[in-house]
Amino acid sequence: MKAVVVREPMVFDVEDVDVPDVPERGMLIKVRACGLCGSDLRTLRSGHRNVKFPWTIGHEICGEVVETGRNYSGKWKIGELLSIGPLSYCGTCEFCLSGRFDLCENQTEIGQAVPGGLAEYLAIPEKYIKLGNIQAVPDGMDPTHAAIVEPVSSCVNAQEKAGVTLGDSVVIIGSGPIGCIHISLARSRGAIKIFIIDISAERLKMAEAFNPDSYINASESDPVKRVLELTDGKGADVVITATPAPVAAVQAVQMAKRGGRIIQFGGMPKGNSTPGIDMNLVHYRGLHIIGTTTFSPVHNHSALKLIQSGQVPAEKLISHVFPLNDFKKGAALALEGKVLKGVFVP
Ligand SMILES: [Zn+2]
Ligand SMILES: [Zn+2]
């Protein structure tokens, strides 16, 4: 079969490899669509702590069951089209037992623990079926839309944690696909003012389809000053960092309203994750800084419904659909920041 093989940072291409064996209690999936994520771009650029090259990445997957293992006992049947959330949880740690699966100590991920979905076929071990995030694709949903449930799930988790609600003003720093998903979710949850910040005019333009209320180009004006101007000097109820830039966390604290909530959504570069936040602002203004990563099955279920209902407009998020054979070309374009969300179709 064809699969993307990453040999070392920035050295990758589509290669001929063996179709994976069907796991004894798992499934073999024929991939119909696989998204390329910001974290995949990081892995392509500089590797990943959980990934040993050569490796096949890809964790935003939609595919069809083509074979099940000898001792398979899951509910999905051959021929069924599935949206495959890539996480598995142990089900036994204190976090799983208290329903906080996103904090599971033993989380594993397709595309890291097992080869990923940028391939014609994908083997799914039992644990992703038993305690994971696999859902049937609703009738009529485009496989490329069903593939991008994963990033939406993480954003749903974040906004729930921060309690984004009716009447909130929400600032989103970073105008990539995650920033655009956050715009849609904040609107659905009742935010009345949504500001998007980026340092690139080109990226800000990509957010236009999501109708934020104001655009702030941080390379042209001081974003903290602009947010204060736009909120009568008070700051925003919620600030979401959707960028790896460490300075975003510093600015988020400066532009939050008294009692405001800051969602630290973006992971920062290794070795550059202590940005120098003024903790006196946090103290005297009673701010809440909320860290968030990944999601629980409940968020994955909401995310699929939100895409189905159009509240998260997948057709606007997906700016490019490439044949898998064009991975090199598509990934290069994405690495240059010219793609909002790219999906590959084998
Ligand atoms: Zn992703
Ligand atoms: Zn656990």
Tab-separated table of C-alpha atoms and ligand atoms in Angstrom:
chain	number	residue	atom	x	y	z
A	1	MET	CA	0.000	0.000	0.000
A	2	LYS	CA	0.945	3.664	-0.205
A	3	ALA	CA	1.822	5.397	3.047
A	4	VAL	CA	3.557	8.574	4.118
A	5	VAL	CA	6.891	7.643	5.682
A	6	VAL	CA	8.804	10.251	7.659
A	7	ARG	CA	12.473	9.198	7.641
A	8	GLU	CA	13.856	12.153	9.608
A	9	PRO	CA	12.846	15.767	10.249
A	10	MET	CA	11.893	17.358	6.891
A	11	VAL	CA	12.612	14.104	5.017
A	12	PHE	CA	9.347	12.406	4.079
A	13	ASP	CA	7.465	11.027	1.083
A	14	VAL	CA	4.813	8.543	0.016
A	15	GLU	CA	6.345	5.049	-0.112
A	16	ASP	CA	5.215	1.484	-0.835
A	17	VAL	CA	4.922	-0.425	2.447
A	18	ASP	CA	3.188	-3.619	3.621
A	19	VAL	CA	-0.500	-3.470	4.537
A	20	PRO	CA	-0.554	-3.814	8.354
A	21	ASP	CA	-1.677	-7.091	9.933
A	22	VAL	CA	-5.182	-7.075	11.368
A	23	PRO	CA	-4.838	-6.946	15.179
A	24	GLU	CA	-6.288	-10.095	16.770
A	25	ARG	CA	-9.010	-8.138	18.570
A	26	GLY	CA	-8.930	-5.046	16.387
A	27	MET	CA	-9.873	-3.844	12.929
A	28	LEU	CA	-8.262	-3.040	9.597
A	29	ILE	CA	-9.469	0.277	8.189
A	30	LYS	CA	-9.355	1.503	4.613
A	31	VAL	CA	-8.572	5.182	5.093
A	32	ARG	CA	-10.944	7.519	3.247
A	33	ALA	CA	-9.511	10.823	4.534
A	34	CYS	CA	-6.815	11.979	6.959
A	35	GLY	CA	-6.197	15.536	8.122
A	36	LEU	CA	-2.839	17.151	8.708
A	37	CYS	CA	-2.616	18.873	12.088
A	38	GLY	CA	-0.381	21.552	13.581
A	39	SER	CA	1.226	18.883	15.760
A	40	ASP	CA	1.937	16.802	12.627
A	41	LEU	CA	3.694	19.811	11.117
A	42	ARG	CA	5.805	20.054	14.276
A	43	THR	CA	6.692	16.358	13.962
A	44	LEU	CA	7.612	16.809	10.287
A	45	ARG	CA	9.746	19.798	11.161
A	46	SER	CA	11.537	18.618	14.282
A	47	GLY	CA	10.343	15.178	15.373
A	48	HIS	CA	8.204	14.233	18.377
A	49	ARG	CA	9.095	12.855	21.791
A	50	ASN	CA	6.722	9.872	21.286
A	51	VAL	CA	7.703	9.120	17.688
A	52	LYS	CA	10.718	7.176	16.419
A	53	PHE	CA	11.507	7.590	12.702
A	54	PRO	CA	10.909	6.070	10.179
A	55	TRP	CA	7.233	6.484	10.978
A	56	THR	CA	3.774	7.070	9.493
A	57	ILE	CA	1.950	9.979	11.117
A	58	GLY	CA	-1.708	11.065	10.858
A	59	HIS	CA	-4.349	11.092	13.590
A	60	GLU	CA	-7.383	12.884	12.084
A	61	ILE	CA	-8.935	9.904	10.396
A	62	CYS	CA	-12.060	8.741	8.630
A	63	GLY	CA	-12.163	5.245	7.181
A	64	GLU	CA	-14.117	2.126	6.432
A	65	VAL	CA	-13.850	-1.203	8.236
A	66	VAL	CA	-12.527	-3.797	5.759
A	67	GLU	CA	-11.495	-6.622	8.087
A	68	THR	CA	-11.792	-7.574	11.759
A	69	GLY	CA	-9.441	-9.721	13.843
A	70	ARG	CA	-9.919	-13.377	14.778
A	71	ASN	CA	-11.118	-12.559	18.288
A	72	TYR	CA	-12.741	-9.206	17.533
A	73	SER	CA	-15.776	-8.433	19.675
A	74	GLY	CA	-16.399	-4.740	18.919
A	75	LYS	CA	-19.653	-3.346	17.592
A	76	TRP	CA	-18.413	-1.953	14.268
A	77	LYS	CA	-19.079	-4.068	11.188
A	78	ILE	CA	-17.261	-4.546	7.910
A	79	GLY	CA	-18.313	-1.810	5.477
A	80	GLU	CA	-19.114	0.746	8.172
A	81	LEU	CA	-17.668	4.247	7.732
A	82	LEU	CA	-16.110	5.561	10.959
A	83	SER	CA	-14.773	8.796	12.353
A	84	ILE	CA	-11.719	7.657	14.305
A	85	GLY	CA	-10.685	9.792	17.267
A	86	PRO	CA	-7.074	8.770	17.870
A	87	LEU	CA	-6.938	8.548	21.685
A	88	SER	CA	-7.253	5.571	24.006
A	89	TYR	CA	-7.582	5.787	27.788
A	90	CYS	CA	-6.635	3.207	30.413
A	91	GLY	CA	-9.958	3.325	32.242
A	92	THR	CA	-8.296	2.530	35.578
A	93	CYS	CA	-6.229	5.571	36.658
A	94	GLU	CA	-7.691	8.076	39.136
A	95	PHE	CA	-8.459	10.525	36.302
A	96	CYS	CA	-10.331	7.990	34.172
A	97	LEU	CA	-12.220	6.811	37.233
A	98	SER	CA	-13.347	10.379	37.913
A	99	GLY	CA	-14.440	10.882	34.309
A	100	ARG	CA	-11.537	13.169	33.388
A	101	PHE	CA	-10.307	11.037	30.515
A	102	ASP	CA	-8.441	13.998	28.994
A	103	LEU	CA	-6.064	13.780	31.960
A	104	CYS	CA	-5.579	9.976	31.760
A	105	GLU	CA	-2.053	9.081	32.845
A	106	ASN	CA	-1.827	6.317	30.260
A	107	GLN	CA	-3.331	7.952	27.202
A	108	THR	CA	-1.996	6.643	23.905
A	109	GLU	CA	-2.508	8.008	20.416
A	110	ILE	CA	-2.834	6.562	16.923
A	111	GLY	CA	-0.052	8.102	14.859
A	112	GLN	CA	2.311	7.922	17.867
A	113	ALA	CA	1.854	4.616	19.708
A	114	VAL	CA	0.827	2.843	16.493
A	115	PRO	CA	1.306	3.932	12.851
A	116	GLY	CA	-1.063	6.666	11.717
A	117	GLY	CA	-3.669	7.319	9.078
A	118	LEU	CA	-1.701	8.983	6.282
A	119	ALA	CA	-1.796	5.656	4.457
A	120	GLU	CA	-4.198	3.526	2.458
A	121	TYR	CA	-4.819	1.161	5.368
A	122	LEU	CA	-4.652	1.496	9.136
A	123	ALA	CA	-4.678	-1.144	11.885
A	124	ILE	CA	-6.728	-0.234	14.953
A	125	PRO	CA	-5.837	-2.167	18.126
A	126	GLU	CA	-8.569	-3.164	20.550
A	127	LYS	CA	-7.977	-0.461	23.147
A	128	TYR	CA	-8.963	2.312	20.730
A	129	ILE	CA	-12.220	0.458	20.114
A	130	LYS	CA	-13.017	-0.441	23.744
A	131	LEU	CA	-12.241	2.877	25.434
A	132	GLY	CA	-11.648	5.381	22.716
A	133	ASN	CA	-13.366	7.763	20.381
A	134	ILE	CA	-14.724	5.892	17.393
A	135	GLN	CA	-18.090	6.938	15.988
A	136	ALA	CA	-20.188	5.992	12.966
A	137	VAL	CA	-20.157	8.720	10.323
A	138	PRO	CA	-23.709	10.076	9.953
A	139	ASP	CA	-25.351	9.379	6.576
A	140	GLY	CA	-24.340	11.885	3.958
A	141	MET	CA	-21.400	13.376	5.850
A	142	ASP	CA	-18.334	13.901	3.707
A	143	PRO	CA	-15.404	11.684	4.870
A	144	THR	CA	-13.100	14.738	4.864
A	145	HIS	CA	-15.454	16.433	7.341
A	146	ALA	CA	-15.636	13.305	9.510
A	147	ALA	CA	-11.826	13.201	9.564
A	148	ILE	CA	-11.412	16.508	11.394
A	149	VAL	CA	-13.486	15.735	14.482
A	150	GLU	CA	-10.301	15.425	16.594
A	151	PRO	CA	-9.168	19.083	16.646
A	152	VAL	CA	-12.768	20.198	17.230
A	153	SER	CA	-12.968	17.805	20.216
A	154	SER	CA	-9.973	19.442	21.897
A	155	CYS	CA	-11.482	22.906	21.376
A	156	VAL	CA	-14.845	21.794	22.811
A	157	ASN	CA	-13.021	20.522	25.907
A	158	ALA	CA	-11.175	23.841	26.294
A	159	GLN	CA	-14.239	26.064	26.009
A	160	GLU	CA	-16.194	23.861	28.403
A	161	LYS	CA	-13.384	24.081	30.943
A	162	ALA	CA	-13.383	27.880	30.677
A	163	GLY	CA	-17.178	28.064	30.709
A	164	VAL	CA	-17.451	30.297	27.637
A	165	THR	CA	-21.037	31.512	27.823
A	166	LEU	CA	-23.775	34.034	26.904
A	167	GLY	CA	-22.543	37.592	26.609
A	168	ASP	CA	-18.815	36.838	26.892
A	169	SER	CA	-16.184	38.786	25.035
A	170	VAL	CA	-13.632	36.308	23.724
A	171	VAL	CA	-10.167	36.979	22.342
A	172	ILE	CA	-8.465	34.265	20.315
A	173	ILE	CA	-4.728	34.616	19.718
A	174	GLY	CA	-3.743	32.674	16.611
A	175	SER	CA	-5.722	32.571	13.408
A	176	GLY	CA	-4.970	29.021	12.266
A	177	PRO	CA	-7.510	26.175	12.103
A	178	ILE	CA	-7.661	25.926	15.914
A	179	GLY	CA	-8.324	29.665	16.206
A	180	CYS	CA	-11.077	29.400	13.588
A	181	ILE	CA	-12.685	26.441	15.379
A	182	HIS	CA	-12.615	28.484	18.595
A	183	ILE	CA	-14.404	31.367	16.828
A	184	SER	CA	-17.222	29.023	15.757
A	185	LEU	CA	-17.542	27.427	19.182
A	186	ALA	CA	-17.480	30.743	21.061
A	187	ARG	CA	-20.265	32.002	18.782
A	188	SER	CA	-22.307	28.830	19.364
A	189	ARG	CA	-21.890	29.205	23.120
A	190	GLY	CA	-23.240	32.772	23.054
A	191	ALA	CA	-20.171	35.032	22.980
A	192	ILE	CA	-21.158	38.475	21.734
A	193	LYS	CA	-17.748	39.919	20.869
A	194	ILE	CA	-15.069	37.741	19.311
A	195	PHE	CA	-11.646	39.183	18.497
A	196	ILE	CA	-9.040	37.328	16.478
A	197	ILE	CA	-5.337	38.210	16.726
A	198	ASP	CA	-2.485	37.112	14.489
A	199	ILE	CA	0.830	38.500	13.306
A	200	SER	CA	0.100	37.564	9.685
A	201	ALA	CA	-2.389	39.473	7.534
A	202	GLU	CA	-2.683	36.388	5.331
A	203	ARG	CA	-3.706	34.203	8.301
A	204	LEU	CA	-6.178	36.837	9.530
A	205	LYS	CA	-7.758	36.786	6.099
A	206	MET	CA	-8.314	33.015	6.406
A	207	ALA	CA	-10.478	33.673	9.485
A	208	GLU	CA	-12.901	35.898	7.564
A	209	ALA	CA	-15.149	32.961	6.692
A	210	PHE	CA	-15.779	32.492	10.430
A	211	ASN	CA	-17.012	36.058	10.997
A	212	PRO	CA	-15.165	37.283	14.072
A	213	ASP	CA	-16.177	40.794	15.168
A	214	SER	CA	-12.690	42.336	15.037
A	215	TYR	CA	-9.334	41.483	13.531
A	216	ILE	CA	-6.133	42.590	15.245
A	217	ASN	CA	-2.860	42.412	13.357
A	218	ALA	CA	-0.275	42.151	16.136
A	219	SER	CA	2.584	43.042	13.794
A	220	GLU	CA	0.923	46.410	13.097
A	221	SER	CA	-0.525	47.401	16.469
A	222	ASP	CA	-0.133	46.441	20.123
A	223	PRO	CA	-2.749	43.710	20.596
A	224	VAL	CA	-3.162	44.391	24.325
A	225	LYS	CA	-3.902	48.067	23.674
A	226	ARG	CA	-6.333	47.192	20.879
A	227	VAL	CA	-8.285	44.724	23.033
A	228	LEU	CA	-8.537	47.291	25.838
A	229	GLU	CA	-9.769	49.904	23.343
A	230	LEU	CA	-12.380	47.532	22.001
A	231	THR	CA	-13.652	46.603	25.492
A	232	ASP	CA	-13.998	50.060	27.096
A	233	GLY	CA	-10.685	49.612	28.863
A	234	LYS	CA	-11.890	46.534	30.742
A	235	GLY	CA	-10.335	43.639	28.824
A	236	ALA	CA	-11.939	40.423	27.622
A	237	ASP	CA	-13.868	37.850	29.644
A	238	VAL	CA	-12.012	34.997	27.973
A	239	VAL	CA	-8.646	34.879	26.174
A	240	ILE	CA	-7.644	31.732	24.287
A	241	THR	CA	-4.071	31.151	23.106
A	242	ALA	CA	-4.208	29.138	19.892
A	243	THR	CA	-0.551	29.530	18.985
A	244	PRO	CA	2.776	28.110	20.225
A	245	ALA	CA	4.166	31.674	20.588
A	246	PRO	CA	5.204	32.151	24.257
A	247	VAL	CA	4.454	35.897	24.110
A	248	ALA	CA	0.762	35.085	23.617
A	249	ALA	CA	0.490	33.884	27.221
A	250	VAL	CA	2.018	37.124	28.506
A	251	GLN	CA	-0.382	39.209	26.418
A	252	ALA	CA	-3.361	37.018	27.337
A	253	VAL	CA	-2.881	37.857	31.006
A	254	GLN	CA	-2.532	41.567	30.163
A	255	MET	CA	-5.710	41.714	28.077
A	256	ALA	CA	-8.038	39.696	30.329
A	257	LYS	CA	-10.779	41.452	32.284
A	258	ARG	CA	-10.808	41.319	36.112
A	259	GLY	CA	-11.954	37.809	36.996
A	260	GLY	CA	-11.327	36.727	33.404
A	261	ARG	CA	-10.397	33.267	32.170
A	262	ILE	CA	-7.332	32.467	30.100
A	263	ILE	CA	-7.216	29.196	28.206
A	264	GLN	CA	-3.665	28.048	27.526
A	265	PHE	CA	-4.510	25.920	24.492
A	266	GLY	CA	-1.261	26.189	22.553
A	267	GLY	CA	1.743	24.136	23.650
A	268	MET	CA	4.983	26.113	23.589
A	269	PRO	CA	8.333	25.141	22.058
A	270	LYS	CA	10.506	22.899	24.232
A	271	GLY	CA	13.057	25.027	26.071
A	272	ASN	CA	11.016	28.184	25.518
A	273	SER	CA	7.965	27.659	27.702
A	274	THR	CA	8.605	30.071	30.585
A	275	PRO	CA	7.445	33.300	29.009
A	276	GLY	CA	7.563	35.616	32.037
A	277	ILE	CA	3.924	36.166	32.960
A	278	ASP	CA	3.243	38.981	35.453
A	279	MET	CA	1.725	36.877	38.241
A	280	ASN	CA	0.736	40.039	40.112
A	281	LEU	CA	-1.829	40.663	37.370
A	282	VAL	CA	-3.148	37.168	37.966
A	283	HIS	CA	-3.255	37.838	41.705
A	284	TYR	CA	-4.717	41.356	41.846
A	285	ARG	CA	-7.161	40.892	38.983
A	286	GLY	CA	-8.351	37.482	40.161
A	287	LEU	CA	-7.595	35.805	36.847
A	288	HIS	CA	-8.061	32.128	36.118
A	289	ILE	CA	-5.413	30.467	33.958
A	290	ILE	CA	-6.725	27.186	32.612
A	291	GLY	CA	-4.497	24.616	30.953
A	292	THR	CA	-6.050	22.172	28.544
A	293	THR	CA	-4.963	19.388	26.241
A	294	THR	CA	-6.754	16.594	24.356
A	295	PHE	CA	-10.343	15.583	25.204
A	296	SER	CA	-12.689	12.986	26.635
A	297	PRO	CA	-15.115	10.837	24.618
A	298	VAL	CA	-17.977	13.220	25.486
A	299	HIS	CA	-16.179	16.064	23.683
A	300	ASN	CA	-15.589	13.840	20.670
A	301	HIS	CA	-19.313	13.080	20.491
A	302	SER	CA	-20.208	16.791	20.707
A	303	ALA	CA	-17.622	17.642	18.057
A	304	LEU	CA	-19.084	15.256	15.483
A	305	LYS	CA	-22.572	16.691	16.111
A	306	LEU	CA	-21.289	20.262	15.822
A	307	ILE	CA	-19.706	19.477	12.456
A	308	GLN	CA	-22.859	17.694	11.318
A	309	SER	CA	-25.052	20.653	12.313
A	310	GLY	CA	-22.741	23.131	10.591
A	311	GLN	CA	-22.034	25.046	13.819
A	312	VAL	CA	-18.430	24.186	13.117
A	313	PRO	CA	-18.303	24.661	9.330
A	314	ALA	CA	-15.932	21.928	8.144
A	315	GLU	CA	-16.230	23.051	4.524
A	316	LYS	CA	-14.746	26.411	5.505
A	317	LEU	CA	-12.028	24.908	7.704
A	318	ILE	CA	-10.827	22.508	5.033
A	319	SER	CA	-9.058	24.811	2.607
A	320	HIS	CA	-7.278	22.040	0.681
A	321	VAL	CA	-8.003	18.413	-0.192
A	322	PHE	CA	-5.002	16.620	-1.708
A	323	PRO	CA	-4.575	13.085	-3.081
A	324	LEU	CA	-2.352	11.154	-0.631
A	325	ASN	CA	0.183	10.761	-3.463
A	326	ASP	CA	0.674	14.553	-3.375
A	327	PHE	CA	1.616	14.516	0.322
A	328	LYS	CA	5.013	16.093	-0.261
A	329	LYS	CA	3.475	19.011	-2.120
A	330	GLY	CA	0.578	19.442	0.319
A	331	ALA	CA	2.766	19.229	3.407
A	332	ALA	CA	5.231	21.760	1.952
A	333	LEU	CA	2.377	24.203	1.389
A	334	ALA	CA	1.108	23.611	4.931
A	335	LEU	CA	4.604	24.065	6.378
A	336	GLU	CA	4.699	27.478	4.659
A	337	GLY	CA	1.475	28.417	6.480
A	338	LYS	CA	-0.547	28.620	3.270
A	339	VAL	CA	-3.094	25.959	4.229
A	340	LEU	CA	-5.846	26.452	6.827
A	341	LYS	CA	-6.664	22.737	7.121
A	342	GLY	CA	-5.372	20.211	4.621
A	343	VAL	CA	-6.957	16.765	4.264
A	344	PHE	CA	-5.390	13.903	2.307
A	345	VAL	CA	-7.411	11.321	0.446
A	346	PRO	CA	-5.769	7.990	-0.487
B	1	ZN	ZN	-4.907	16.990	15.267
B	2	ZN	ZN	-6.548	6.555	32.666
